[in-house]
Amino acid sequence: MQPSSTLCRDQEAHHHALARTTTLDNVRLVANAAAAAWAKEGVAAGLREDRKLRTRAFAEAHTGPGEPPRADFRELSENPDRGHADGV
């Protein structure tokens, strides 16, 4: 499972806050590195989400017309006065 951009931003903020509040240098270094990694992953997640939305919009725009309503089937029959075999 890939993290969402919202999760990445939340994690980045958490690690920045941890780096600001700690008094230990090694914890600060690790927290800043983790924040940078979450920021990088957040950018990638944002690009993935945008690509997914564009792909979905493209697919919806290029779908053919749907099935005609049932009332319109009678006009498509060779014998419009008799209807279809399925009793429509």
mmCIF file of N, CA and C in Angstrom:
data_model
loop_
_atom_site.group_PDB
_atom_site.id
_atom_site.type_symbol
_atom_site.label_atom_id
_atom_site.label_comp_id
_atom_site.label_asym_id
_atom_site.label_seq_id
_atom_site.Cartn_x
_atom_site.Cartn_y
_atom_site.Cartn_z
ATOM 1 N N MET A 1 0.846 -1.176 0.000
ATOM 2 C CA MET A 1 0.000 0.000 0.000
ATOM 3 C C MET A 1 0.889 1.235 0.000
ATOM 4 N N GLN A 2 0.532 2.192 -0.816
ATOM 5 C CA GLN A 2 1.309 3.416 -0.909
ATOM 6 C C GLN A 2 0.658 4.490 -0.049
ATOM 7 N N PRO A 3 1.468 5.279 0.661
ATOM 8 C CA PRO A 3 0.900 6.310 1.535
ATOM 9 C C PRO A 3 0.309 7.463 0.725
ATOM 10 N N SER A 4 -0.707 8.091 1.293
ATOM 11 C CA SER A 4 -1.320 9.243 0.635
ATOM 12 C C SER A 4 -0.473 10.482 0.891
ATOM 13 N N SER A 5 -0.711 11.518 0.109
ATOM 14 C CA SER A 5 0.044 12.755 0.298
ATOM 15 C C SER A 5 -0.299 13.401 1.640
ATOM 16 N N THR A 6 -1.521 13.224 2.105
ATOM 17 C CA THR A 6 -1.915 13.769 3.408
ATOM 18 C C THR A 6 -1.139 13.104 4.541
ATOM 19 N N LEU A 7 -1.026 11.786 4.483
ATOM 20 C CA LEU A 7 -0.260 11.065 5.490
ATOM 21 C C LEU A 7 1.196 11.513 5.479
ATOM 22 N N CYS A 8 1.754 11.680 4.302
ATOM 23 C CA CYS A 8 3.158 12.091 4.191
ATOM 24 C C CYS A 8 3.375 13.472 4.798
ATOM 25 N N ARG A 9 2.453 14.408 4.515
ATOM 26 C CA ARG A 9 2.585 15.756 5.094
ATOM 27 C C ARG A 9 2.460 15.713 6.613
ATOM 28 N N ASP A 10 1.539 14.892 7.123
ATOM 29 C CA ASP A 10 1.379 14.761 8.573
ATOM 30 C C ASP A 10 2.647 14.188 9.216
ATOM 31 N N GLN A 11 3.223 13.168 8.610
ATOM 32 C CA GLN A 11 4.439 12.566 9.138
ATOM 33 C C GLN A 11 5.611 13.546 9.068
ATOM 34 N N GLU A 12 5.691 14.298 7.986
ATOM 35 C CA GLU A 12 6.753 15.295 7.862
ATOM 36 C C GLU A 12 6.634 16.336 8.975
ATOM 37 N N ALA A 13 5.416 16.817 9.218
ATOM 38 C CA ALA A 13 5.197 17.806 10.280
ATOM 39 C C ALA A 13 5.543 17.226 11.648
ATOM 40 N N HIS A 14 5.187 15.969 11.861
ATOM 41 C CA HIS A 14 5.492 15.312 13.132
ATOM 42 C C HIS A 14 7.000 15.255 13.370
ATOM 43 N N HIS A 15 7.757 14.880 12.353
ATOM 44 C CA HIS A 15 9.206 14.764 12.516
ATOM 45 C C HIS A 15 9.876 16.127 12.645
ATOM 46 N N HIS A 16 9.328 17.149 11.977
ATOM 47 C CA HIS A 16 9.862 18.505 12.169
ATOM 48 C C HIS A 16 9.617 18.972 13.603
ATOM 49 N N ALA A 17 8.428 18.687 14.139
ATOM 50 C CA ALA A 17 8.119 19.065 15.521
ATOM 51 C C ALA A 17 9.027 18.327 16.493
ATOM 52 N N LEU A 18 9.276 17.055 16.228
ATOM 53 C CA LEU A 18 10.168 16.268 17.076
ATOM 54 C C LEU A 18 11.576 16.849 17.048
ATOM 55 N N ALA A 19 12.038 17.257 15.886
ATOM 56 C CA ALA A 19 13.380 17.834 15.757
ATOM 57 C C ALA A 19 13.478 19.169 16.490
ATOM 58 N N ARG A 20 12.392 19.951 16.478
ATOM 59 C CA ARG A 20 12.418 21.247 17.163
ATOM 60 C C ARG A 20 12.425 21.109 18.675
ATOM 61 N N THR A 21 11.747 20.089 19.192
ATOM 62 C CA THR A 21 11.568 19.992 20.637
ATOM 63 C C THR A 21 12.634 19.173 21.358
ATOM 64 N N THR A 22 13.450 18.447 20.624
ATOM 65 C CA THR A 22 14.423 17.578 21.287
ATOM 66 C C THR A 22 15.676 18.353 21.684
ATOM 67 N N THR A 23 16.347 17.847 22.699
ATOM 68 C CA THR A 23 17.615 18.452 23.130
ATOM 69 C C THR A 23 18.803 17.598 22.695
ATOM 70 N N LEU A 24 18.526 16.432 22.152
ATOM 71 C CA LEU A 24 19.599 15.531 21.734
ATOM 72 C C LEU A 24 19.918 15.736 20.249
ATOM 73 N N ASP A 25 21.210 15.913 19.963
ATOM 74 C CA ASP A 25 21.625 16.172 18.583
ATOM 75 C C ASP A 25 21.337 14.993 17.661
ATOM 76 N N ASN A 26 21.597 13.774 18.131
ATOM 77 C CA ASN A 26 21.385 12.618 17.260
ATOM 78 C C ASN A 26 19.898 12.432 16.926
ATOM 79 N N VAL A 27 19.023 12.708 17.881
ATOM 80 C CA VAL A 27 17.583 12.609 17.627
ATOM 81 C C VAL A 27 17.161 13.676 16.625
ATOM 82 N N ARG A 28 17.721 14.874 16.756
ATOM 83 C CA ARG A 28 17.416 15.963 15.832
ATOM 84 C C ARG A 28 17.851 15.601 14.407
ATOM 85 N N LEU A 29 19.041 15.028 14.265
ATOM 86 C CA LEU A 29 19.539 14.644 12.943
ATOM 87 C C LEU A 29 18.640 13.583 12.298
ATOM 88 N N VAL A 30 18.269 12.590 13.076
ATOM 89 C CA VAL A 30 17.421 11.520 12.544
ATOM 90 C C VAL A 30 16.025 12.055 12.205
ATOM 91 N N ALA A 31 15.477 12.915 13.055
ATOM 92 C CA ALA A 31 14.145 13.468 12.806
ATOM 93 C C ALA A 31 14.147 14.358 11.565
ATOM 94 N N ASN A 32 15.192 15.148 11.379
ATOM 95 C CA ASN A 32 15.276 15.983 10.174
ATOM 96 C C ASN A 32 15.426 15.131 8.915
ATOM 97 N N ALA A 33 16.185 14.059 9.009
ATOM 98 C CA ALA A 33 16.333 13.153 7.867
ATOM 99 C C ALA A 33 15.004 12.475 7.548
ATOM 100 N N ALA A 34 14.286 12.068 8.591
ATOM 101 C CA ALA A 34 12.977 11.441 8.382
ATOM 102 C C ALA A 34 11.991 12.442 7.781
ATOM 103 N N ALA A 35 12.019 13.682 8.229
ATOM 104 C CA ALA A 35 11.132 14.708 7.674
ATOM 105 C C ALA A 35 11.431 14.933 6.193
ATOM 106 N N ALA A 36 12.707 14.956 5.837
ATOM 107 C CA ALA A 36 13.083 15.135 4.432
ATOM 108 C C ALA A 36 12.603 13.952 3.597
ATOM 109 N N ALA A 37 12.721 12.744 4.143
ATOM 110 C CA ALA A 37 12.260 11.560 3.416
ATOM 111 C C ALA A 37 10.746 11.588 3.232
ATOM 112 N N TRP A 38 10.007 11.999 4.267
ATOM 113 C CA TRP A 38 8.555 12.083 4.151
ATOM 114 C C TRP A 38 8.152 13.175 3.164
ATOM 115 N N ALA A 39 8.917 14.260 3.111
ATOM 116 C CA ALA A 39 8.622 15.322 2.143
ATOM 117 C C ALA A 39 8.796 14.801 0.719
ATOM 118 N N LYS A 40 9.860 14.061 0.497
ATOM 119 C CA LYS A 40 10.114 13.490 -0.829
ATOM 120 C C LYS A 40 9.003 12.499 -1.203
ATOM 121 N N GLU A 41 8.612 11.666 -0.266
ATOM 122 C CA GLU A 41 7.539 10.703 -0.520
ATOM 123 C C GLU A 41 6.212 11.425 -0.741
ATOM 124 N N GLY A 42 6.007 12.546 -0.048
ATOM 125 C CA GLY A 42 4.784 13.335 -0.227
ATOM 126 C C GLY A 42 4.667 13.895 -1.630
ATOM 127 N N VAL A 43 5.785 14.344 -2.187
ATOM 128 C CA VAL A 43 5.778 14.842 -3.565
ATOM 129 C C VAL A 43 5.413 13.706 -4.517
ATOM 130 N N ALA A 44 6.013 12.545 -4.320
ATOM 131 C CA ALA A 44 5.713 11.393 -5.172
ATOM 132 C C ALA A 44 4.249 10.977 -5.029
ATOM 133 N N ALA A 45 3.727 11.005 -3.806
ATOM 134 C CA ALA A 45 2.327 10.630 -3.577
ATOM 135 C C ALA A 45 1.391 11.629 -4.250
ATOM 136 N N GLY A 46 1.723 12.909 -4.187
ATOM 137 C CA GLY A 46 0.906 13.922 -4.848
ATOM 138 C C GLY A 46 0.869 13.714 -6.350
ATOM 139 N N LEU A 47 2.013 13.384 -6.935
ATOM 140 C CA LEU A 47 2.065 13.112 -8.372
ATOM 141 C C LEU A 47 1.239 11.875 -8.730
ATOM 142 N N ARG A 48 1.325 10.837 -7.887
ATOM 143 C CA ARG A 48 0.532 9.622 -8.127
ATOM 144 C C ARG A 48 -0.957 9.924 -8.089
ATOM 145 N N GLU A 49 -1.372 10.702 -7.080
ATOM 146 C CA GLU A 49 -2.794 11.011 -6.934
ATOM 147 C C GLU A 49 -3.287 11.870 -8.096
ATOM 148 N N ASP A 50 -2.484 12.836 -8.528
ATOM 149 C CA ASP A 50 -2.869 13.658 -9.674
ATOM 150 C C ASP A 50 -2.977 12.821 -10.941
ATOM 151 N N ARG A 51 -2.031 11.907 -11.130
ATOM 152 C CA ARG A 51 -2.050 11.044 -12.311
ATOM 153 C C ARG A 51 -3.283 10.149 -12.300
ATOM 154 N N LYS A 52 -3.643 9.646 -11.122
ATOM 155 C CA LYS A 52 -4.825 8.788 -11.014
ATOM 156 C C LYS A 52 -6.093 9.574 -11.362
ATOM 157 N N LEU A 53 -6.191 10.835 -10.892
ATOM 158 C CA LEU A 53 -7.355 11.652 -11.209
ATOM 159 C C LEU A 53 -7.422 11.969 -12.703
ATOM 160 N N ARG A 54 -6.271 12.299 -13.299
ATOM 161 C CA ARG A 54 -6.252 12.588 -14.735
ATOM 162 C C ARG A 54 -6.639 11.355 -15.545
ATOM 163 N N THR A 55 -6.129 10.192 -15.141
ATOM 164 C CA THR A 55 -6.439 8.952 -15.853
ATOM 165 C C THR A 55 -7.926 8.639 -15.757
ATOM 166 N N ARG A 56 -8.497 8.810 -14.581
ATOM 167 C CA ARG A 56 -9.920 8.536 -14.396
ATOM 168 C C ARG A 56 -10.761 9.506 -15.232
ATOM 169 N N ALA A 57 -10.384 10.794 -15.223
ATOM 170 C CA ALA A 57 -11.131 11.777 -16.007
ATOM 171 C C ALA A 57 -11.020 11.468 -17.499
ATOM 172 N N PHE A 58 -9.845 11.065 -17.949
ATOM 173 C CA PHE A 58 -9.649 10.721 -19.354
ATOM 174 C C PHE A 58 -10.507 9.519 -19.735
ATOM 175 N N ALA A 59 -10.524 8.504 -18.868
ATOM 176 C CA ALA A 59 -11.309 7.295 -19.159
ATOM 177 C C ALA A 59 -12.797 7.609 -19.201
ATOM 178 N N GLU A 60 -13.273 8.450 -18.280
ATOM 179 C CA GLU A 60 -14.686 8.802 -18.269
ATOM 180 C C GLU A 60 -15.067 9.632 -19.499
ATOM 181 N N ALA A 61 -14.142 10.470 -19.960
ATOM 182 C CA ALA A 61 -14.427 11.308 -21.119
ATOM 183 C C ALA A 61 -14.450 10.496 -22.409
ATOM 184 N N HIS A 62 -13.772 9.357 -22.428
ATOM 185 C CA HIS A 62 -13.655 8.581 -23.654
ATOM 186 C C HIS A 62 -14.481 7.290 -23.649
ATOM 187 N N THR A 63 -15.403 7.178 -22.753
ATOM 188 C CA THR A 63 -16.280 6.005 -22.784
ATOM 189 C C THR A 63 -17.391 6.271 -23.789
ATOM 190 N N GLY A 64 -17.825 5.231 -24.413
ATOM 191 C CA GLY A 64 -18.892 5.352 -25.403
ATOM 192 C C GLY A 64 -20.219 5.586 -24.721
ATOM 193 N N PRO A 65 -21.238 5.841 -25.525
ATOM 194 C CA PRO A 65 -22.559 6.029 -24.921
ATOM 195 C C PRO A 65 -23.015 4.736 -24.255
ATOM 196 N N GLY A 66 -23.719 4.884 -23.181
ATOM 197 C CA GLY A 66 -24.184 3.722 -22.433
ATOM 198 C C GLY A 66 -25.310 3.006 -23.159
ATOM 199 N N GLU A 67 -25.823 2.001 -22.523
ATOM 200 C CA GLU A 67 -26.935 1.245 -23.083
ATOM 201 C C GLU A 67 -28.173 2.140 -23.106
ATOM 202 N N PRO A 68 -28.952 2.106 -24.192
ATOM 203 C CA PRO A 68 -30.142 2.961 -24.242
ATOM 204 C C PRO A 68 -31.163 2.521 -23.187
ATOM 205 N N PRO A 69 -31.996 3.429 -22.755
ATOM 206 C CA PRO A 69 -33.034 3.053 -21.780
ATOM 207 C C PRO A 69 -33.939 1.963 -22.344
ATOM 208 N N ARG A 70 -34.575 1.205 -21.480
ATOM 209 C CA ARG A 70 -35.388 0.070 -21.907
ATOM 210 C C ARG A 70 -36.523 0.473 -22.844
ATOM 211 N N ALA A 71 -37.093 1.649 -22.653
ATOM 212 C CA ALA A 71 -38.193 2.090 -23.514
ATOM 213 C C ALA A 71 -37.717 2.291 -24.947
ATOM 214 N N ASP A 72 -36.456 2.615 -25.128
ATOM 215 C CA ASP A 72 -35.918 2.836 -26.472
ATOM 216 C C ASP A 72 -35.629 1.522 -27.196
ATOM 217 N N PHE A 73 -35.610 0.402 -26.498
ATOM 218 C CA PHE A 73 -35.328 -0.879 -27.144
ATOM 219 C C PHE A 73 -36.404 -1.234 -28.169
ATOM 220 N N ARG A 74 -37.644 -0.853 -27.901
ATOM 221 C CA ARG A 74 -38.734 -1.201 -28.805
ATOM 222 C C ARG A 74 -38.480 -0.612 -30.195
ATOM 223 N N GLU A 75 -37.897 0.589 -30.251
ATOM 224 C CA GLU A 75 -37.619 1.215 -31.547
ATOM 225 C C GLU A 75 -36.500 0.483 -32.283
ATOM 226 N N LEU A 76 -35.647 -0.230 -31.562
ATOM 227 C CA LEU A 76 -34.543 -0.934 -32.192
ATOM 228 C C LEU A 76 -34.949 -2.320 -32.697
ATOM 229 N N SER A 77 -36.134 -2.779 -32.336
ATOM 230 C CA SER A 77 -36.586 -4.107 -32.731
ATOM 231 C C SER A 77 -36.985 -4.140 -34.200
ATOM 232 N N GLU A 78 -36.822 -5.305 -34.818
ATOM 233 C CA GLU A 78 -37.271 -5.467 -36.202
ATOM 234 C C GLU A 78 -38.799 -5.478 -36.276
ATOM 235 N N ASN A 79 -39.439 -5.864 -35.195
ATOM 236 C CA ASN A 79 -40.894 -5.903 -35.122
ATOM 237 C C ASN A 79 -41.339 -5.011 -33.960
ATOM 238 N N PRO A 80 -41.358 -3.706 -34.147
ATOM 239 C CA PRO A 80 -41.650 -2.815 -33.031
ATOM 240 C C PRO A 80 -43.040 -2.993 -32.444
ATOM 241 N N ASP A 81 -43.969 -3.525 -33.216
ATOM 242 C CA ASP A 81 -45.321 -3.733 -32.687
ATOM 243 C C ASP A 81 -45.382 -4.947 -31.752
ATOM 244 N N ARG A 82 -44.424 -5.874 -31.840
ATOM 245 C CA ARG A 82 -44.439 -7.092 -31.029
ATOM 246 C C ARG A 82 -43.480 -7.029 -29.867
ATOM 247 N N GLY A 83 -42.477 -6.164 -29.880
ATOM 248 C CA GLY A 83 -41.512 -6.097 -28.792
ATOM 249 C C GLY A 83 -40.436 -7.143 -28.918
ATOM 250 N N HIS A 84 -39.739 -7.358 -27.848
ATOM 251 C CA HIS A 84 -38.629 -8.307 -27.834
ATOM 252 C C HIS A 84 -39.056 -9.621 -27.180
ATOM 253 N N ALA A 85 -38.257 -10.635 -27.373
ATOM 254 C CA ALA A 85 -38.575 -11.961 -26.850
ATOM 255 C C ALA A 85 -38.541 -11.997 -25.325
ATOM 256 N N ASP A 86 -37.792 -11.078 -24.690
ATOM 257 C CA ASP A 86 -37.681 -11.125 -23.235
ATOM 258 C C ASP A 86 -38.872 -10.437 -22.558
ATOM 259 N N GLY A 87 -39.877 -10.015 -23.302
ATOM 260 C CA GLY A 87 -41.078 -9.467 -22.716
ATOM 261 C C GLY A 87 -40.999 -7.995 -22.375
ATOM 262 N N VAL A 88 -40.079 -7.267 -22.942
ATOM 263 C CA VAL A 88 -39.961 -5.842 -22.641
ATOM 264 C C VAL A 88 -41.032 -5.068 -23.346
#
